[in-house]
Tab-separated table of C-alpha atoms and ligand atoms in Angstrom:
chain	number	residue	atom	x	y	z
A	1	UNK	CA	107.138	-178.606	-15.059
A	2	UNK	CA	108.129	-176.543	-17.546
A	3	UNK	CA	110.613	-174.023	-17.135
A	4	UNK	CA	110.447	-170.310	-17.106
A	5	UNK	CA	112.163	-167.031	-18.532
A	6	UNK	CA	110.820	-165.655	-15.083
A	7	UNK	CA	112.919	-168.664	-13.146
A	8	UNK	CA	115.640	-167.914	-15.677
A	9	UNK	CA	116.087	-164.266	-14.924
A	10	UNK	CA	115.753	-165.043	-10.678
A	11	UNK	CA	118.872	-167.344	-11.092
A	12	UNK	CA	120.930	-165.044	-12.681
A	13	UNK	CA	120.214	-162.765	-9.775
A	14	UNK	CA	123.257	-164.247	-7.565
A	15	UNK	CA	125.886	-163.312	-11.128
A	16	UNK	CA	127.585	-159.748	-11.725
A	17	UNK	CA	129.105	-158.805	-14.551
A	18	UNK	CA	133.043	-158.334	-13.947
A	19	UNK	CA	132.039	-154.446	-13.184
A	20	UNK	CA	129.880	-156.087	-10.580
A	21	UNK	CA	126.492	-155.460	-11.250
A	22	UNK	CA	123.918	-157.337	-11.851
A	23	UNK	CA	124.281	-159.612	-15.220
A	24	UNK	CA	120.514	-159.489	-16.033
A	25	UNK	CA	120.613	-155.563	-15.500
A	26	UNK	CA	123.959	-154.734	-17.452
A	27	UNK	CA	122.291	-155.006	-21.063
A	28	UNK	CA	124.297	-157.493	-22.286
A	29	UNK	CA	121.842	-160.671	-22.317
A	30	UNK	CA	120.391	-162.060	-25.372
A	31	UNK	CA	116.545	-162.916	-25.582
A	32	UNK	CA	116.120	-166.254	-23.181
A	33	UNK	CA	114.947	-169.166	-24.745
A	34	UNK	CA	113.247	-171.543	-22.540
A	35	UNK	CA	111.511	-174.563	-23.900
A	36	UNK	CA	110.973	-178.031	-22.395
A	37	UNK	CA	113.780	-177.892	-19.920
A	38	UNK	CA	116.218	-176.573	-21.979
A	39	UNK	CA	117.775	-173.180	-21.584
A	40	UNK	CA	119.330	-171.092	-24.310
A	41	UNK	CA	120.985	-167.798	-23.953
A	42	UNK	CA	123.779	-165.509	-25.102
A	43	UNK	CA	126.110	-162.976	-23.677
A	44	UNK	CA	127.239	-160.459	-25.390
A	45	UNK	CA	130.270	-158.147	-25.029
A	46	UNK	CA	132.977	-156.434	-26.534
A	47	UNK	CA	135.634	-159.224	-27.834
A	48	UNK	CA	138.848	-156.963	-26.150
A	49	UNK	CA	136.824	-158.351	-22.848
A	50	UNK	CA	135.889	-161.236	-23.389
A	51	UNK	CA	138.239	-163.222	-21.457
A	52	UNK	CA	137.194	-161.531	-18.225
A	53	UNK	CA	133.705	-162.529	-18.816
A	54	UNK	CA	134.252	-166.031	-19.232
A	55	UNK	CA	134.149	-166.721	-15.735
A	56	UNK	CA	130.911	-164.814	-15.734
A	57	UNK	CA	129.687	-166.820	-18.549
A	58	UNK	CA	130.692	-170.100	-16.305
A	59	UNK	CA	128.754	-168.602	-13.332
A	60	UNK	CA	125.982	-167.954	-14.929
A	61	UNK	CA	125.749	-171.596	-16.816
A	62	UNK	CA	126.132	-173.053	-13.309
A	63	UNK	CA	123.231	-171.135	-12.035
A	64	UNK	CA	120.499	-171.720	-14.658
A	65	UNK	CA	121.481	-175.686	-14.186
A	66	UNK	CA	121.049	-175.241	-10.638
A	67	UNK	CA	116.893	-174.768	-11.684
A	68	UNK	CA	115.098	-177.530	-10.940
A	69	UNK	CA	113.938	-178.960	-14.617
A	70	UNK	CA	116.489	-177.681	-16.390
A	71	UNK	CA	117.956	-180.469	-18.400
A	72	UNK	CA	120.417	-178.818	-21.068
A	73	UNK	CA	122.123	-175.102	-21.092
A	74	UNK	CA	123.488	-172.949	-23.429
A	75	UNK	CA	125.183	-169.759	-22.671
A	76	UNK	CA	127.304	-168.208	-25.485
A	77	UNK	CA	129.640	-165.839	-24.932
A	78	UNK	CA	129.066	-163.769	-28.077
A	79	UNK	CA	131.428	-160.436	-29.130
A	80	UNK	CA	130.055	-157.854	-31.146
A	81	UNK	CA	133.181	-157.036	-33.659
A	82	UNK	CA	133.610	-153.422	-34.291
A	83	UNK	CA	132.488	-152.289	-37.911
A	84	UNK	CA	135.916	-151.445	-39.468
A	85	UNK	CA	137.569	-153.765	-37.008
A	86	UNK	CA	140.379	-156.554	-37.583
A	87	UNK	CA	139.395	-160.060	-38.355
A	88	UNK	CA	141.170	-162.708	-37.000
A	89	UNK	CA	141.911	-163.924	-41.025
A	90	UNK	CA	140.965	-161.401	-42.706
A	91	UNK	CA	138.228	-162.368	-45.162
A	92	UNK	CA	134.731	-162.244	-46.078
A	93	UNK	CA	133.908	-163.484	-49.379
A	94	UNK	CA	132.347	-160.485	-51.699
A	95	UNK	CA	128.668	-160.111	-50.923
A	96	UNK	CA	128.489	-161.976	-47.818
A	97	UNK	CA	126.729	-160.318	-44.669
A	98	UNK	CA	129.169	-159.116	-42.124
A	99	UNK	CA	129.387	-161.417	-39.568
A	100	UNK	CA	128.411	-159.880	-36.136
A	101	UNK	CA	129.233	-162.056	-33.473
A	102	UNK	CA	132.040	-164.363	-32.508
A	103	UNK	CA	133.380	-166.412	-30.079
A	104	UNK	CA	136.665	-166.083	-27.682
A	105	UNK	CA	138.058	-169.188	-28.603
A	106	UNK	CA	141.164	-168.107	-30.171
A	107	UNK	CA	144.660	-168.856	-28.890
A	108	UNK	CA	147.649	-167.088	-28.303
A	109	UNK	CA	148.745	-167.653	-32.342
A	110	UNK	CA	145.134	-166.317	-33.380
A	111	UNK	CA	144.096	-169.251	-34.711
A	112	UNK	CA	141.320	-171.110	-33.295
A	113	UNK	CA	142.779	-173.125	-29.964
A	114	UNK	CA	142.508	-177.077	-30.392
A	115	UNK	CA	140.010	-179.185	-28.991
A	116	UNK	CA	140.488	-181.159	-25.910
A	117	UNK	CA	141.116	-184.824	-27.015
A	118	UNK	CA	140.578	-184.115	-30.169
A	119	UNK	CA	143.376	-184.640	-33.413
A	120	UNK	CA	142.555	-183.464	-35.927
A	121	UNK	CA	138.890	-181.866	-37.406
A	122	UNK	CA	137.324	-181.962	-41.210
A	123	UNK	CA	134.626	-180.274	-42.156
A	124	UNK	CA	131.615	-181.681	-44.707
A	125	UNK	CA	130.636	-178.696	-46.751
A	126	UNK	CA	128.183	-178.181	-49.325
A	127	UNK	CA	127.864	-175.114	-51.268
A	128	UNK	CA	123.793	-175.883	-50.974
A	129	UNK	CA	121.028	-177.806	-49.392
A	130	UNK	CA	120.179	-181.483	-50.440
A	131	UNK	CA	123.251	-182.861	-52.164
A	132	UNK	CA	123.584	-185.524	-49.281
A	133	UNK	CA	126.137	-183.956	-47.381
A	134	UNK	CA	124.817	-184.737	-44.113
A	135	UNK	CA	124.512	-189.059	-45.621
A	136	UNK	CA	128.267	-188.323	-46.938
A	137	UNK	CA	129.592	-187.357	-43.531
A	138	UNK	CA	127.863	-190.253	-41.573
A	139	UNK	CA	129.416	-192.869	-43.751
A	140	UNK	CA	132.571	-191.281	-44.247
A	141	UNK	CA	132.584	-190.847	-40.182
A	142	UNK	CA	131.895	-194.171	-40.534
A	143	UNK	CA	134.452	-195.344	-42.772
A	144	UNK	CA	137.292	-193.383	-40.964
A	145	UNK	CA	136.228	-195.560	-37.751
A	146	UNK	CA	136.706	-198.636	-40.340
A	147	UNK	CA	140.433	-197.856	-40.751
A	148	UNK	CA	141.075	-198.149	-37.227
A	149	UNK	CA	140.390	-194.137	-35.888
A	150	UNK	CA	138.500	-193.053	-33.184
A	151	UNK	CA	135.685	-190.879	-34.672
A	152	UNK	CA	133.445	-188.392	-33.618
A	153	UNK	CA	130.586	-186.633	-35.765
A	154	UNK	CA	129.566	-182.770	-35.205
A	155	UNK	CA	126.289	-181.957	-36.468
A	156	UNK	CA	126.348	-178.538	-37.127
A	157	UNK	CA	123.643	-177.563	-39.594
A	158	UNK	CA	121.717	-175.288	-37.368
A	159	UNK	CA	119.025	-174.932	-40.447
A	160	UNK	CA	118.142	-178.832	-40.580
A	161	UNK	CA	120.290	-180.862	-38.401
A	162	UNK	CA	119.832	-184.410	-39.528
A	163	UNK	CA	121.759	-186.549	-37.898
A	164	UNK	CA	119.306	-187.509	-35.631
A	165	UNK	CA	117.270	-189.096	-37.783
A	166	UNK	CA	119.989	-190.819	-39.701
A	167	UNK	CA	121.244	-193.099	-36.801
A	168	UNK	CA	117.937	-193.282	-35.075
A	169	UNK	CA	118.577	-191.214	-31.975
A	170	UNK	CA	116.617	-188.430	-30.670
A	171	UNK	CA	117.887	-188.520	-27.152
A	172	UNK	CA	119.189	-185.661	-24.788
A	173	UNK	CA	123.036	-185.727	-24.155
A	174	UNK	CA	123.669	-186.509	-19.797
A	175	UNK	CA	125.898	-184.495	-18.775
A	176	UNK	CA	129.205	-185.732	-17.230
A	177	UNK	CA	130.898	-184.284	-13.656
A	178	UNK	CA	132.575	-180.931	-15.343
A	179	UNK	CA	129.240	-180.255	-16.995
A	180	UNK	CA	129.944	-180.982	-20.189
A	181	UNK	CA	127.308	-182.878	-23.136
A	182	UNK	CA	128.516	-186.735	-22.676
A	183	UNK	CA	128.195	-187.062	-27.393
A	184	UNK	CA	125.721	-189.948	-27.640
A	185	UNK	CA	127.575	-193.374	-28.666
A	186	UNK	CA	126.403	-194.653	-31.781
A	187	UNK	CA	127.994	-197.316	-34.036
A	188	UNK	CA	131.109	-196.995	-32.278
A	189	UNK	CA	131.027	-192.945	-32.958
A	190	UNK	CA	130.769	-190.403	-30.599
A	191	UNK	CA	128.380	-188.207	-32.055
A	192	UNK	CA	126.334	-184.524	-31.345
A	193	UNK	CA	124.083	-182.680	-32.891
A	194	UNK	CA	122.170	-179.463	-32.393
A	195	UNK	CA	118.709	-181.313	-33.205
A	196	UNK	CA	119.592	-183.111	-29.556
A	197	UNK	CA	118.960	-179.688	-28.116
A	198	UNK	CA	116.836	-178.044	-30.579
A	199	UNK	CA	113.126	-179.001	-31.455
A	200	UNK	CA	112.069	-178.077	-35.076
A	201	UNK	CA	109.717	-175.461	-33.463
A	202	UNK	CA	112.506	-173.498	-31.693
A	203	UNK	CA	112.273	-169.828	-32.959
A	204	UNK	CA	114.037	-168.759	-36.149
A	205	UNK	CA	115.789	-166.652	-33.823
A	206	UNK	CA	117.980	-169.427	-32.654
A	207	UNK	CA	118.499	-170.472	-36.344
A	208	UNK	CA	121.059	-167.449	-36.604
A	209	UNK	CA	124.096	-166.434	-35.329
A	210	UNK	CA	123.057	-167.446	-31.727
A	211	UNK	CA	123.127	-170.921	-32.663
A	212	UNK	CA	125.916	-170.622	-34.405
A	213	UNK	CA	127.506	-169.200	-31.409
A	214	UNK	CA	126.282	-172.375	-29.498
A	215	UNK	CA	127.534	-174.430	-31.267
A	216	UNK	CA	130.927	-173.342	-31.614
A	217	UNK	CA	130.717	-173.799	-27.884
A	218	UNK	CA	129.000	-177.053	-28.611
A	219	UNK	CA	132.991	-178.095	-29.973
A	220	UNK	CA	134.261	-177.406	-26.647
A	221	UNK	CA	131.992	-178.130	-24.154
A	222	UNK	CA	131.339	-181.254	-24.923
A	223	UNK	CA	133.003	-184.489	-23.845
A	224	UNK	CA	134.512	-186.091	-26.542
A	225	UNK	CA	137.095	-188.323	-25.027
A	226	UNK	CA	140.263	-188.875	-27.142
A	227	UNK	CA	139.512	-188.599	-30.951
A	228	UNK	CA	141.562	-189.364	-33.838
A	229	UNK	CA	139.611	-187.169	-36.083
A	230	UNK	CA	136.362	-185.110	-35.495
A	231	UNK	CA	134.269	-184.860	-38.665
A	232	UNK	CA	131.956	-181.596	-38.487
A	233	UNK	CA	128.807	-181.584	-40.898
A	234	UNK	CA	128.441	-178.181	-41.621
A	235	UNK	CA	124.992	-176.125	-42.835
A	236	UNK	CA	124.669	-176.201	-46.205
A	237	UNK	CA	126.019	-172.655	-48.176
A	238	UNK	CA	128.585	-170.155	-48.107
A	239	UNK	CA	127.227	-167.476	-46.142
A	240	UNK	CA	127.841	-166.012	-42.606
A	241	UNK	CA	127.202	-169.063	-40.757
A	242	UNK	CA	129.520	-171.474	-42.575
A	243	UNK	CA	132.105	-169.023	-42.557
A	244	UNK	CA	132.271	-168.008	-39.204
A	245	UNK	CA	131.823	-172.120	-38.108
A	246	UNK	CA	135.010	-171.982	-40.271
A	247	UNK	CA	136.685	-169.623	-38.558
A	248	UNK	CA	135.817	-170.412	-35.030
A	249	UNK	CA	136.719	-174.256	-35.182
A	250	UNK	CA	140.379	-175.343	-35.284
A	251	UNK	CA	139.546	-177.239	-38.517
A	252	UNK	CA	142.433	-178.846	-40.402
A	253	UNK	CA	140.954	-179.538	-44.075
A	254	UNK	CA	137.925	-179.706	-45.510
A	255	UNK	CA	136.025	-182.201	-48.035
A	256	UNK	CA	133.140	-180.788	-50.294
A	257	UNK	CA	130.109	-182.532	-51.611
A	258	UNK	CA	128.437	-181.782	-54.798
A	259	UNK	CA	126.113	-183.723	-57.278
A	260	UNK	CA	127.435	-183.683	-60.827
A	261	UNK	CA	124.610	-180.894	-61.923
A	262	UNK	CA	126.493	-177.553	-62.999
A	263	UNK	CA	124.339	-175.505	-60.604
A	264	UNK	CA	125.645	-177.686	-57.647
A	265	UNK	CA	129.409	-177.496	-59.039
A	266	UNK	CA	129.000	-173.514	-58.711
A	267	UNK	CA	127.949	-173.495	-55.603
A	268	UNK	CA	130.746	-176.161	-54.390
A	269	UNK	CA	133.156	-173.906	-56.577
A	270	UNK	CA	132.291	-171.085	-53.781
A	271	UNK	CA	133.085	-173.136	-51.353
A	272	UNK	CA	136.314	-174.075	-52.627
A	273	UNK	CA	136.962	-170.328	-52.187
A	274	UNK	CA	135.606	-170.043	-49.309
A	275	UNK	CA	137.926	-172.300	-47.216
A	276	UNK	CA	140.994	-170.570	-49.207
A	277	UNK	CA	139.889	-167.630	-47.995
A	278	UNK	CA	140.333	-168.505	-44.341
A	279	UNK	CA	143.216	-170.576	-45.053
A	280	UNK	CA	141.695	-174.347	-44.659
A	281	UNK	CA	143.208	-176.569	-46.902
A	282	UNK	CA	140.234	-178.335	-49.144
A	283	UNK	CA	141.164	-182.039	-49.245
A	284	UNK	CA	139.069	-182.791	-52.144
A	285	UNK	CA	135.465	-182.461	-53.606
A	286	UNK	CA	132.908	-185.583	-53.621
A	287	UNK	CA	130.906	-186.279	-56.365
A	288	UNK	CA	127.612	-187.728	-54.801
A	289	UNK	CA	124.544	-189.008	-56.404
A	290	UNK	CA	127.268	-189.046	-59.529
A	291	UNK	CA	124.697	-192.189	-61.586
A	292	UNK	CA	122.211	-193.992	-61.079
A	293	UNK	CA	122.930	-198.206	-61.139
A	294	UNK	CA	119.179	-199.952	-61.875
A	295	UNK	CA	119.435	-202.295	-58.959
A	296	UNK	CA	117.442	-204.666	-61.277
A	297	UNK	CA	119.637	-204.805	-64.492
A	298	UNK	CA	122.512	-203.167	-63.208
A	299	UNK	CA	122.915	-201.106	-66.336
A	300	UNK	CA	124.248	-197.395	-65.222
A	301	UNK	CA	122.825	-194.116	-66.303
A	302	UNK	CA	124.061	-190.582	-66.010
A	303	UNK	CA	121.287	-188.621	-64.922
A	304	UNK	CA	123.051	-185.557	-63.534
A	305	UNK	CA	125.449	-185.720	-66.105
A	306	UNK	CA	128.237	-187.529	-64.458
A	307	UNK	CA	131.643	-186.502	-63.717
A	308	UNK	CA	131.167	-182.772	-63.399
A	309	UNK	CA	132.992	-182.576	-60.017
A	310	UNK	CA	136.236	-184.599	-61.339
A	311	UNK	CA	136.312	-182.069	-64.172
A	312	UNK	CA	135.717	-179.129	-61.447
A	313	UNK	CA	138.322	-180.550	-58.915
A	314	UNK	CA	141.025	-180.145	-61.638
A	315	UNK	CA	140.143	-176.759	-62.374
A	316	UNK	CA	140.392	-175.687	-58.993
A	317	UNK	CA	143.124	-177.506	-58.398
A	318	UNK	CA	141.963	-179.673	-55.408
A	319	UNK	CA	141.794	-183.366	-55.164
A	320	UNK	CA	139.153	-185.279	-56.479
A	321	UNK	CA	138.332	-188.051	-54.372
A	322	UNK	CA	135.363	-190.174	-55.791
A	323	UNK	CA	131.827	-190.880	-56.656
A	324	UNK	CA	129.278	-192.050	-54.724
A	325	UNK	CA	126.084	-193.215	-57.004
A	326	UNK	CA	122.568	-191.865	-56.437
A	327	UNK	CA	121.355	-195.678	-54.848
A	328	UNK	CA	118.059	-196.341	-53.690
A	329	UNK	CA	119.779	-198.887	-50.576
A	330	UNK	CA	121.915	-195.533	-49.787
A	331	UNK	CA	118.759	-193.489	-49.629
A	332	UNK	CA	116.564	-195.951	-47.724
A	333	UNK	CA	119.047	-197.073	-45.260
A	334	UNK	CA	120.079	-193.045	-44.401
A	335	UNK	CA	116.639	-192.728	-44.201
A	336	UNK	CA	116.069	-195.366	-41.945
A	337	UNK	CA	119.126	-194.462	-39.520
A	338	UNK	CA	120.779	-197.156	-40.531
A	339	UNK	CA	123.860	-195.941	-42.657
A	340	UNK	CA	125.016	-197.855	-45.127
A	341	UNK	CA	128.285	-198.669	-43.999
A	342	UNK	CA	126.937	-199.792	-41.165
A	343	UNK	CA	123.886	-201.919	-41.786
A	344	UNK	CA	125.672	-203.117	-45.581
A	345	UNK	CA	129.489	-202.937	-44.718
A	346	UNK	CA	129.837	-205.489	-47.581
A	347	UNK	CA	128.092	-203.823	-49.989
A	348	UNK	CA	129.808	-202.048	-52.733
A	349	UNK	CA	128.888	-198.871	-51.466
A	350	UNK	CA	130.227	-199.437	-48.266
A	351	UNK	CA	133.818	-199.978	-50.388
A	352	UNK	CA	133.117	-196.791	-52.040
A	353	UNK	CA	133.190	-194.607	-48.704
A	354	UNK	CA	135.711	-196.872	-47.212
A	355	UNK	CA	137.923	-195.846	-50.067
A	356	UNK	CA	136.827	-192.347	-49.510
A	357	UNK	CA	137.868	-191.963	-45.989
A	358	UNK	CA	141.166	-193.784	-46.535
A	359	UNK	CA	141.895	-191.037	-49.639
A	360	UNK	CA	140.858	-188.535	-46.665
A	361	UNK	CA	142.670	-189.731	-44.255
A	362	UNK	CA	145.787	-189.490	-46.650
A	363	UNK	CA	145.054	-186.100	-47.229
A	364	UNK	CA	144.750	-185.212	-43.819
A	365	UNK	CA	147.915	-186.624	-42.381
A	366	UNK	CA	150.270	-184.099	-44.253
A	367	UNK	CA	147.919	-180.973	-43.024
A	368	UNK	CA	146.997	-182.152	-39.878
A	369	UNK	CA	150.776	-182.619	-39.320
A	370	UNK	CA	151.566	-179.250	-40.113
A	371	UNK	CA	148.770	-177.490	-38.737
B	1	ADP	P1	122.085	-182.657	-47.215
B	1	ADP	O1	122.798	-182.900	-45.929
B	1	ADP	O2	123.017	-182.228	-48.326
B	1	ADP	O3	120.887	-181.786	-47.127
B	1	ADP	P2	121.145	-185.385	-46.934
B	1	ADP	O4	122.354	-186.169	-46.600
B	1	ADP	O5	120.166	-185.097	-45.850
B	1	ADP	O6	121.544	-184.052	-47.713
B	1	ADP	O7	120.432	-186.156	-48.135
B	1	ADP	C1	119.269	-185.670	-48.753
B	1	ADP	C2	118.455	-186.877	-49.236
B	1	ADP	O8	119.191	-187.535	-50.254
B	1	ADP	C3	118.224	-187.910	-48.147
B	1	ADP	O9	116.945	-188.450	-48.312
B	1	ADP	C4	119.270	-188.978	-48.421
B	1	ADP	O10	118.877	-190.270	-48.023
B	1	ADP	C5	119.400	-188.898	-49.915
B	1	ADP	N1	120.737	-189.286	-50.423
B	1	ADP	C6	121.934	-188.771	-50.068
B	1	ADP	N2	122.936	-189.354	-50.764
B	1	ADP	C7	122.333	-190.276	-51.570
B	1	ADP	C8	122.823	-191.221	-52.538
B	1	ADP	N3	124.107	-191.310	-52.838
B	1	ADP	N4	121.894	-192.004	-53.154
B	1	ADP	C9	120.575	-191.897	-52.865
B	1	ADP	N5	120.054	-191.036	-51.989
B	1	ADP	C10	120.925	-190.232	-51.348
């Protein structure tokens, strides 16, 4: 039986907001987003208070999973932040929309407060849409867990979260006994991803800053057990959403994908600045789909015009840290949901993101100690 807004709204009767009246009468709740069991909604409320509505926020979690049917919840604390006001580092790059919500994660130092269990966190940018960042954090995920870490995998890309599809699994997280998402094990990963929760018909609505919102709650709530590193695929671009996913997770370096294509390099080029602009180190830029290997006579082209992002790195002054060739068994075995450093580990490619993650990992220790 499907679940209702109606059945929604009656549950929240029995929660006040701290001033004690009733939540669903106080103005503060976002539209509510019911569909097939799963329950999506945000509260929103002035960041100087937002500790004292946690507990509200808790309540009010409890009670919607109290309704029989409902299988996953969502309730986001979200802030407004005062035009004019402070932000918590300072930036937003020229030309980007103002961000208008965020989250009350911070601790005492004002930077974002770690994750339970979790070491350290990297982020897989992209300064745009289709350059195989979501393939390039699944194998690298994949070859950090070859070198011996305990890895988990974050799919964040609230506008086309793939990661289902590229191991295979489209199944709904159980929860465990604190309430929190149990991250679906997969090739020795633990991995989540907002396309568990979200269908591909959910409203645009929930494509903006409310997802965003859930899913920096998505870092916390969930139960990832004790992680050496937590590798978090971000949406593809530069704007408000990357940013404030930037911001609002206690990331300790970042690794950017690009294809060798100048267009591509520009857009990785903002993302460079992006991270320096809310202090994440950058650990180094990828070059994927750098040429093309005929499987058949193994002679090598350049189609993109190879090397780009080597040439980019060192103008930027980050690391470089290698090229990953546009291959057909890549693309088919992504595809499939059968990563390539899983299904092929002896494959060449396999090496190539093996030697990736170890270049990461090398990068990360000095930051991560640091941070
Ligand atoms: P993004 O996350 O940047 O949108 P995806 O990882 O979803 O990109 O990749 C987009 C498409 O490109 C997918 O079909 C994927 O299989 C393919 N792809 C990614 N990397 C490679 C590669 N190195 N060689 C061949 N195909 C690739």
């Amino acid at each position: 039986m499907a679940v209702t807004k109606e059945q929604v709204l009656a549950a929240l009767e029995a929660v006040n907001t701290p001033q004690g009246l009733p939540l669903a009468e106080a103005g503060v709740l976002s539209d509510i987003v019911a569909s097939d069991g799963k329950v999506f909604f945000s509260i929103n409320v002035d960041a100087a208070e937002a500790q004292a509505w946690e507990p509200v926020r808790a309540k009010a979690d409890a009670a919607v999973r109290q309704i029989a049917g409902v299988t996953t919840t969502l309730v986001a604390l979200t802030a407004e932040r005062k035009p004019g006001g402070s932000q918590r580092q300072g930036v937003q790059p020229a030309g980007a929309p103002r961000s208008t919500h965020q989250h009350s994660h911070a601790s005492a130092s004002g930077r974002p407060a770690p994750i339970r269990g979790v070491a350290a966190v990297i982020a897989v940018a992209s300064g745009k849409g289709g350059v195989g960042k979501s393939t390039t954090a699944l194998n690298l995920a994949l070859g950090l867990r070859d070198l011996g870490l305990r890895v988990g995998l974050l799919d964040a890309d609230i506008y086309g979260p793939s990661v289902p599809r590229l191991i295979g699994v489209q199944e709904r997280p159980e929860l465990d006994g604190e309430k929190r998402m149990i991250p679906i094990a997969r090739f020795g990963l633990a991995i989540m991803s907002i396309g568990f929760l979200v269908s591909d018909d959910m409203p645009m609505i929930w494509r903006g800053p409310m997802i965003m919102s859930a899913i920096t709650q998505m870092l916390r709530e969930v139960a990832w057990g004790k992680l050496d590193v937590l590798v978090i695929d971000l949406p593809p671009g530069t704007g408000d959403a990357q940013l404030t996913l930037s911001q609002q997770a206690p990331i300790n370096g970042a690794v950017i994908v690009s294809t060798p294509q100048d267009l591509a390099l520009m857009d990785a080029r903002r993302g460079v600045m992006m991270f320096r602009q809310v202090n994440i180190p950058v650990l180094g830029l990828i070059e994927n789909m750098s040429y093309f290997q005929c499987p058949d006579c193994g002679t090598r082209s350049d189609i993109f015009g190879h090397g780009g992002a080597r040439i980019e790195a060192e103008r930027l002054g980050v690391p470089f840290l290698g090229e990953v060739p546009l291959d057909l068994e890549i693309r088919a075995n992504s595809d499939q949901g059968t990563p390539v450093v899983e299904s092929m580990p002896d494959s060449a490619h396999a090496k190539i993101y093996r030697e990736l993650a170890g270049r990461v990992k090398d990068a990360l220790e000095p930051v991560a100690a640091s941070a």
